[in-house]
Short mmCIF file of C-alpha atoms in Angstrom, two decimals:
data_model
loop_
_atom_site.label_atom_id
_atom_site.label_comp_id
_atom_site.label_asym_id
_atom_site.label_seq_id
_atom_site.Cartn_x
_atom_site.Cartn_y
_atom_site.Cartn_z
CA UNK A 834 0.00 0.00 0.00
CA UNK A 835 2.81 2.41 0.93
CA UNK A 836 4.85 1.38 -2.11
CA UNK A 837 1.93 2.06 -4.46
CA UNK A 838 1.50 5.55 -2.94
CA UNK A 839 5.17 6.38 -3.47
CA UNK A 840 5.16 5.06 -7.03
CA UNK A 841 1.99 7.00 -7.78
CA UNK A 842 3.74 10.20 -6.65
CA UNK A 843 6.41 9.69 -9.31
CA UNK A 844 9.17 7.91 -7.36
CA UNK A 845 11.13 5.07 -8.90
CA UNK A 846 10.82 1.61 -7.36
CA UNK A 847 14.32 1.69 -5.87
CA UNK A 848 13.81 5.16 -4.33
CA UNK A 849 10.48 4.12 -2.84
CA UNK A 850 11.95 0.96 -1.32
CA UNK A 851 14.89 2.90 0.16
CA UNK A 852 12.43 5.33 1.74
CA UNK A 853 10.39 2.44 3.16
CA UNK A 854 13.54 0.86 4.56
CA UNK A 855 14.50 4.08 6.37
CA UNK A 856 11.00 4.33 7.84
CA UNK A 857 11.02 0.78 9.20
CA UNK A 858 14.54 0.40 10.60
CA UNK A 859 13.14 -0.62 13.99
CA UNK A 860 11.35 -3.63 12.42
CA UNK A 861 14.35 -5.87 11.79
CA UNK A 862 12.70 -8.61 9.75
CA UNK A 863 10.79 -6.18 7.53
CA UNK A 864 13.91 -4.04 7.16
CA UNK A 865 15.92 -7.11 6.11
CA UNK A 866 13.22 -7.95 3.57
CA UNK A 867 13.32 -4.45 2.06
CA UNK A 868 17.13 -4.44 2.02
CA UNK A 869 17.19 -7.79 0.20
CA UNK A 870 14.71 -6.55 -2.42
CA UNK A 871 16.58 -3.24 -2.80
CA UNK A 872 19.92 -5.01 -3.32
CA UNK A 873 18.55 -7.20 -6.12
CA UNK A 874 16.85 -4.27 -7.85
CA UNK A 875 20.17 -2.37 -7.66
CA UNK A 876 21.68 -5.33 -9.50
CA UNK A 877 19.21 -4.77 -12.34
CA UNK A 878 16.58 -7.36 -11.46
CA UNK A 879 12.85 -6.66 -11.74
CA UNK A 880 10.62 -6.17 -8.71
CA UNK A 881 8.99 -9.55 -9.40
CA UNK A 882 12.33 -11.40 -9.49
CA UNK A 883 13.52 -9.57 -6.37
CA UNK A 884 10.37 -10.46 -4.44
CA UNK A 885 10.46 -14.05 -5.67
CA UNK A 886 14.16 -14.50 -4.84
CA UNK A 887 14.26 -13.01 -1.31
CA UNK A 888 14.10 -15.54 1.52
CA UNK A 889 12.85 -13.40 4.41
CA UNK A 890 9.11 -13.81 3.76
CA UNK A 891 7.19 -16.52 1.91
CA UNK A 892 4.96 -14.52 -0.43
CA UNK A 893 1.82 -16.06 -1.98
CA UNK A 894 2.07 -17.14 -5.62
CA UNK A 895 -0.99 -15.13 -6.69
CA UNK A 896 0.68 -11.95 -5.39
CA UNK A 897 3.96 -12.68 -7.17
CA UNK A 898 2.27 -13.53 -10.47
CA UNK A 899 0.15 -10.38 -10.29
CA UNK A 900 3.33 -8.32 -9.75
CA UNK A 901 4.97 -10.12 -12.67
CA UNK A 902 2.12 -9.32 -15.07
CA UNK A 903 1.78 -5.77 -13.71
CA UNK A 904 5.45 -5.12 -14.41
CA UNK A 905 4.95 -6.17 -18.02
CA UNK A 906 1.68 -4.26 -18.55
CA UNK A 907 2.58 -1.04 -16.73
CA UNK A 908 -0.17 -1.44 -14.08
CA UNK A 909 2.16 -1.70 -11.10
CA UNK A 910 0.65 1.17 -9.09
CA UNK A 911 -2.92 -0.09 -9.51
CA UNK A 912 -2.01 -3.70 -8.74
CA UNK A 913 0.02 -2.80 -5.64
CA UNK A 914 -2.82 -0.61 -4.40
CA UNK A 915 -5.37 -3.40 -4.93
CA UNK A 916 -3.12 -5.93 -3.21
CA UNK A 917 -2.63 -3.53 -0.31
CA UNK A 918 -6.40 -3.17 0.05
CA UNK A 919 -6.80 -6.94 -0.03
CA UNK A 920 -4.23 -7.67 2.68
CA UNK A 921 -5.61 -4.82 4.84
CA UNK A 922 -9.11 -6.27 4.51
CA UNK A 923 -7.85 -9.74 5.46
CA UNK A 924 -6.12 -8.34 8.52
CA UNK A 925 -9.31 -6.49 9.49
CA UNK A 926 -11.36 -9.69 9.20
CA UNK A 927 -8.93 -11.61 11.43
CA UNK A 928 -9.04 -8.84 14.04
CA UNK A 929 -12.84 -8.79 13.95
CA UNK A 930 -13.01 -12.54 14.53
CA UNK A 931 -10.44 -12.35 17.35
CA UNK A 932 -12.24 -9.46 19.03
CA UNK A 933 -15.62 -11.15 18.62
CA UNK A 934 -14.42 -14.34 20.30
CA UNK A 935 -12.27 -12.75 23.02
CA UNK A 936 -15.07 -11.90 25.49
CA UNK A 937 -17.03 -15.19 25.19
CA UNK A 938 -13.79 -17.14 25.50
CA UNK A 939 -12.84 -15.16 28.60
CA UNK A 940 -16.26 -15.80 30.15
CA UNK A 941 -16.00 -19.52 29.33
CA UNK A 942 -12.55 -19.81 30.93
CA UNK A 943 -13.74 -17.94 34.03
CA UNK A 944 -16.79 -20.22 34.26
CA UNK A 945 -14.73 -23.40 33.99
CA UNK A 946 -12.11 -22.10 36.42
CA UNK A 947 -14.65 -20.93 38.99
CA UNK A 948 -16.74 -24.10 38.87
CA UNK A 949 -13.63 -26.31 39.05
CA UNK A 950 -12.39 -24.37 42.09
CA UNK A 951 -15.74 -24.66 43.85
CA UNK A 952 -16.11 -28.36 43.13
CA UNK A 953 -12.50 -29.34 43.82
CA UNK A 954 -11.72 -27.20 46.89
CA UNK A 955 -14.84 -25.63 48.45
CA UNK A 956 -17.30 -28.52 48.22
CA UNK A 957 -14.97 -31.07 49.95
CA UNK A 958 -14.82 -28.84 53.03
CA UNK A 959 -18.61 -28.90 53.33
CA UNK A 960 -18.85 -32.64 52.64
CA UNK A 961 -17.92 -33.61 56.22
CA UNK A 962 -21.06 -31.86 57.52
CA UNK A 963 -23.29 -34.09 55.41
CA UNK A 964 -21.38 -37.27 56.27
CA UNK A 965 -21.78 -36.69 60.02
CA UNK A 966 -25.58 -36.45 59.78
CA UNK A 967 -25.94 -39.84 58.14
CA UNK A 968 -29.04 -38.65 56.25
CA UNK A 969 -29.79 -39.63 52.67
CA UNK A 970 -28.62 -36.89 50.32
CA UNK A 971 -30.60 -35.58 47.33
CA UNK A 972 -29.47 -36.94 43.91
CA UNK A 973 -28.10 -33.55 42.83
CA UNK A 974 -25.96 -33.37 45.98
CA UNK A 975 -24.69 -36.92 45.47
CA UNK A 976 -23.75 -36.02 41.91
CA UNK A 977 -21.85 -32.86 42.92
CA UNK A 978 -20.06 -34.67 45.77
CA UNK A 979 -19.09 -37.52 43.46
CA UNK A 980 -17.82 -35.06 40.89
CA UNK A 981 -15.93 -33.20 43.61
CA UNK A 982 -14.22 -36.40 44.80
CA UNK A 983 -13.28 -37.33 41.25
CA UNK A 984 -11.81 -33.90 40.44
CA UNK A 985 -9.98 -33.66 43.76
CA UNK A 986 -8.32 -37.04 43.26
CA UNK A 987 -7.63 -36.84 39.53
CA UNK A 988 -7.28 -33.15 38.62
CA UNK A 989 -3.59 -33.50 37.71
CA UNK A 990 -4.30 -36.47 35.42
CA UNK A 991 -7.25 -34.61 33.88
CA UNK A 992 -5.13 -31.50 33.26
CA UNK A 993 -2.31 -33.52 31.69
CA UNK A 994 -4.84 -35.45 29.61
CA UNK A 995 -6.44 -32.23 28.36
CA UNK A 996 -3.04 -30.81 27.37
CA UNK A 997 -2.15 -34.04 25.55
CA UNK A 998 -5.49 -34.08 23.70
CA UNK A 999 -5.09 -30.46 22.55
CA UNK A 1000 -1.45 -30.98 21.55
CA UNK A 1001 -2.29 -34.25 19.79
CA UNK A 1002 -5.15 -32.63 17.90
CA UNK A 1003 -2.95 -29.73 16.75
CA UNK A 1004 -0.18 -32.12 15.69
CA UNK A 1005 -2.54 -34.43 13.80
CA UNK A 1006 -4.30 -31.49 12.12
CA UNK A 1007 -1.03 -30.00 10.89
CA UNK A 1008 0.81 -33.23 10.01
CA UNK A 1009 -1.78 -35.90 9.11
CA UNK A 1010 -3.57 -34.96 5.89
CA UNK A 1011 -6.34 -37.54 6.25
CA UNK A 1012 -7.19 -36.21 9.72
CA UNK A 1013 -7.10 -32.58 8.54
CA UNK A 1014 -9.41 -33.35 5.61
CA UNK A 1015 -11.87 -35.19 7.86
CA UNK A 1016 -11.98 -32.28 10.33
CA UNK A 1017 -12.31 -29.69 7.54
CA UNK A 1018 -15.19 -31.59 5.93
CA UNK A 1019 -16.90 -31.85 9.32
CA UNK A 1020 -16.47 -28.11 9.93
CA UNK A 1021 -18.10 -27.29 6.58
CA UNK A 1022 -21.12 -29.39 7.55
CA UNK A 1023 -21.44 -27.78 10.99
CA UNK A 1024 -24.37 -25.33 11.22
CA UNK A 1025 -23.38 -21.64 11.43
CA UNK A 1026 -19.63 -22.40 11.52
CA UNK A 1027 -19.77 -24.09 8.10
CA UNK A 1028 -21.52 -21.07 6.58
CA UNK A 1029 -18.99 -18.66 8.10
CA UNK A 1030 -16.07 -20.73 6.80
CA UNK A 1031 -17.50 -21.07 3.31
CA UNK A 1032 -18.35 -17.36 3.13
CA UNK A 1033 -14.81 -16.44 4.18
CA UNK A 1034 -13.07 -18.93 1.90
CA UNK A 1035 -15.22 -18.31 -1.19
CA UNK A 1036 -15.11 -14.56 -0.62
CA UNK A 1037 -11.33 -14.57 -0.43
CA UNK A 1038 -11.02 -16.84 -3.47
CA UNK A 1039 -13.35 -14.57 -5.44
CA UNK A 1040 -11.45 -11.42 -4.52
CA UNK A 1041 -8.02 -12.93 -5.21
CA UNK A 1042 -9.17 -14.18 -8.62
CA UNK A 1043 -10.72 -10.80 -9.46
CA UNK A 1044 -7.44 -9.10 -8.46
CA UNK A 1045 -5.39 -11.36 -10.71
CA UNK A 1046 -7.77 -10.94 -13.64
CA UNK A 1047 -7.56 -7.17 -13.18
CA UNK A 1048 -3.76 -7.46 -13.15
CA UNK A 1049 -3.78 -9.23 -16.51
CA UNK A 1050 -3.34 -12.84 -15.38
CA UNK A 1051 -5.16 -15.29 -17.66
CA UNK A 1052 -8.39 -16.81 -16.33
CA UNK A 1053 -7.15 -20.42 -16.30
CA UNK A 1054 -3.86 -19.51 -14.63
CA UNK A 1055 -5.66 -17.23 -12.16
CA UNK A 1056 -8.05 -20.00 -11.14
CA UNK A 1057 -5.12 -22.37 -10.60
CA UNK A 1058 -3.28 -19.87 -8.38
CA UNK A 1059 -6.39 -18.78 -6.45
CA UNK A 1060 -7.27 -22.44 -5.78
CA UNK A 1061 -4.06 -22.80 -3.74
CA UNK A 1062 -5.10 -20.09 -1.25
CA UNK A 1063 -7.83 -22.06 0.57
CA UNK A 1064 -7.20 -22.87 4.23
CA UNK A 1065 -9.92 -25.52 4.30
CA UNK A 1066 -8.48 -28.66 2.67
CA UNK A 1067 -11.90 -29.91 1.49
CA UNK A 1068 -12.46 -26.70 -0.49
CA UNK A 1069 -8.82 -26.68 -1.60
CA UNK A 1070 -9.09 -30.19 -3.09
CA UNK A 1071 -12.38 -29.31 -4.78
CA UNK A 1072 -11.06 -26.17 -6.47
CA UNK A 1073 -7.65 -27.61 -7.36
CA UNK A 1074 -9.35 -30.52 -9.15
CA UNK A 1075 -11.70 -28.09 -10.88
CA UNK A 1076 -8.81 -25.79 -11.87
CA UNK A 1077 -7.17 -28.70 -13.72
CA UNK A 1078 -10.33 -28.98 -15.84
CA UNK A 1079 -10.29 -25.22 -16.46
CA UNK A 1080 -6.76 -25.56 -17.86
CA UNK A 1081 -8.22 -28.14 -20.27
CA UNK A 1082 -10.71 -25.56 -21.54
CA UNK A 1083 -13.75 -26.17 -19.31
CA UNK A 1084 -15.61 -23.49 -17.39
CA UNK A 1085 -14.99 -23.37 -13.65
CA UNK A 1086 -18.72 -23.33 -12.88
CA UNK A 1087 -19.24 -26.53 -14.91
CA UNK A 1088 -16.22 -28.22 -13.35
CA UNK A 1089 -17.46 -27.40 -9.84
CA UNK A 1090 -20.97 -28.66 -10.59
CA UNK A 1091 -19.58 -32.01 -11.72
CA UNK A 1092 -17.40 -32.33 -8.61
CA UNK A 1093 -18.62 -34.18 -5.54
CA UNK A 1094 -17.93 -33.90 -1.84
CA UNK A 1095 -18.69 -30.27 -0.94
CA UNK A 1096 -21.95 -28.46 -1.62
CA UNK A 1097 -21.05 -24.89 -2.55
CA UNK A 1098 -23.36 -21.95 -1.94
CA UNK A 1099 -25.93 -21.60 -4.70
CA UNK A 1100 -25.51 -17.84 -5.18
CA UNK A 1101 -21.75 -18.33 -5.66
CA UNK A 1102 -22.32 -20.94 -8.36
CA UNK A 1103 -24.94 -18.77 -10.08
CA UNK A 1104 -22.76 -15.64 -9.95
CA UNK A 1105 -19.73 -17.55 -11.27
CA UNK A 1106 -21.73 -19.05 -14.16
CA UNK A 1107 -23.18 -15.63 -15.01
CA UNK A 1108 -19.73 -14.05 -14.98
CA UNK A 1109 -18.28 -16.71 -17.27
CA UNK A 1110 -21.18 -16.33 -19.69
CA UNK A 1111 -21.01 -12.52 -19.78
CA UNK A 1112 -17.21 -12.15 -19.65
CA UNK A 1113 -17.61 -10.00 -16.52
CA UNK A 1114 -16.03 -12.50 -14.16
CA UNK A 1115 -13.72 -10.05 -12.39
CA UNK A 1116 -16.39 -7.50 -11.43
CA UNK A 1117 -18.95 -10.16 -10.46
CA UNK A 1118 -16.41 -12.01 -8.31
CA UNK A 1119 -15.45 -8.76 -6.59
CA UNK A 1120 -19.13 -8.09 -5.85
CA UNK A 1121 -19.71 -11.60 -4.48
CA UNK A 1122 -16.62 -11.20 -2.30
CA UNK A 1123 -17.99 -7.98 -0.82
CA UNK A 1124 -21.38 -9.65 -0.30
CA UNK A 1125 -19.83 -12.53 1.66
CA UNK A 1126 -17.68 -10.15 3.71
CA UNK A 1127 -20.74 -8.14 4.76
CA UNK A 1128 -22.77 -11.31 5.39
CA UNK A 1129 -20.08 -12.74 7.66
CA UNK A 1130 -19.79 -9.43 9.50
CA UNK A 1131 -23.54 -9.44 10.20
CA UNK A 1132 -23.49 -13.12 11.22
CA UNK A 1133 -20.59 -12.57 13.63
CA UNK A 1134 -22.39 -9.65 15.26
CA UNK A 1135 -25.55 -11.73 15.64
CA UNK A 1136 -23.60 -14.71 16.96
CA UNK A 1137 -21.80 -12.53 19.49
CA UNK A 1138 -25.06 -10.91 20.65
CA UNK A 1139 -26.50 -14.39 21.27
CA UNK A 1140 -23.33 -15.88 22.72
CA UNK A 1141 -22.81 -13.33 25.50
CA UNK A 1142 -26.15 -13.94 27.31
CA UNK A 1143 -25.77 -17.68 26.72
CA UNK A 1144 -22.39 -17.66 28.46
CA UNK A 1145 -23.81 -15.70 31.39
CA UNK A 1146 -26.66 -18.21 31.61
CA UNK A 1147 -24.10 -21.02 31.49
CA UNK A 1148 -22.21 -19.54 34.45
CA UNK A 1149 -25.43 -18.99 36.37
CA UNK A 1150 -26.51 -22.57 35.74
CA UNK A 1151 -23.23 -24.03 36.99
CA UNK A 1152 -23.18 -21.89 40.12
CA UNK A 1153 -26.89 -22.53 40.69
CA UNK A 1154 -26.45 -26.31 40.54
CA UNK A 1155 -23.55 -26.22 43.01
CA UNK A 1156 -25.37 -23.89 45.41
CA UNK A 1157 -28.56 -25.96 45.21
CA UNK A 1158 -26.60 -29.16 45.85
CA UNK A 1159 -25.13 -27.63 49.02
CA UNK A 1160 -28.28 -25.94 50.33
CA UNK A 1161 -30.82 -28.73 49.86
CA UNK A 1162 -29.28 -31.03 52.54
CA UNK A 1163 -28.88 -28.06 54.90
CA UNK A 1164 -32.57 -27.21 54.50
CA UNK A 1165 -33.43 -30.86 55.10
CA UNK A 1166 -31.40 -30.90 58.33
CA UNK A 1167 -32.98 -27.68 59.60
CA UNK A 1168 -36.49 -29.00 58.92
CA UNK A 1169 -35.78 -32.49 60.21
CA UNK A 1170 -36.38 -32.00 63.97
CA UNK A 1171 -39.64 -30.11 63.35
CA UNK A 1172 -41.06 -32.97 61.36
#
């Protein structure tokens, strides 16, 4: 984004990069990246070759190919500006999701921590009162006392087990492709979450492809590059298989319709088919990307508005059960002599 602004003001690429390097000296990795690119451009290499050859950052192929075509067509300023807008939008989406989930996650952790503390440390101290009376305890009290005994005696094993499960899941998801694909397919079929994932993934694919088409990348090559940007492996496999058929001369909409495994959103398929028929793919894909971005934003706000009271209700329910389990026997003891 900054580079496009400098180039638009009339600076050369090398001057603009030197200026950027001076402005970001405190950011060592970014400064090393700019210095590496600057050195190669000083040697007479193009911006595309310099970006592709540096080893500080791993840059996405669609970005590099767009820069390559832009350098040949003279659209460098426009392409860099569009890419800057794209990466800024992606960063904004990630921040929105993080901010949306921060409060519910905090409430959930507090609820689990508070209930675990009550059951594991407070309840056992009250247990002796009930044991001395010898009276039959209500089922809810028996359940809470049993849970308290279990947690008190096995909390270390439970904590270690939880850590191992989380670590094992993360390892399997990142290293075992079959496991990752199974989880990704399950996530796509999950209500609400599946829609959010598909909106995000299809919206990003649409915008990346529209950017590359606007940069001068051919449709077939653009589809192939954009298909590699999916995070969800089920969608990635679907589009990579379809992109191979596009390289053979088929339309992407037809290739996706013939593919099995993932049911894509109907309005995406209709918009894609319309764009391919009317030769307005880039503008239609950009519009569908904006539509999905706004839809996800609205869904996240709605989800958050529903999640907050649900979490408060969850905390109240846990505390209420524990309090009821402790008070019911006490009430029984106080009423016992009168009866």
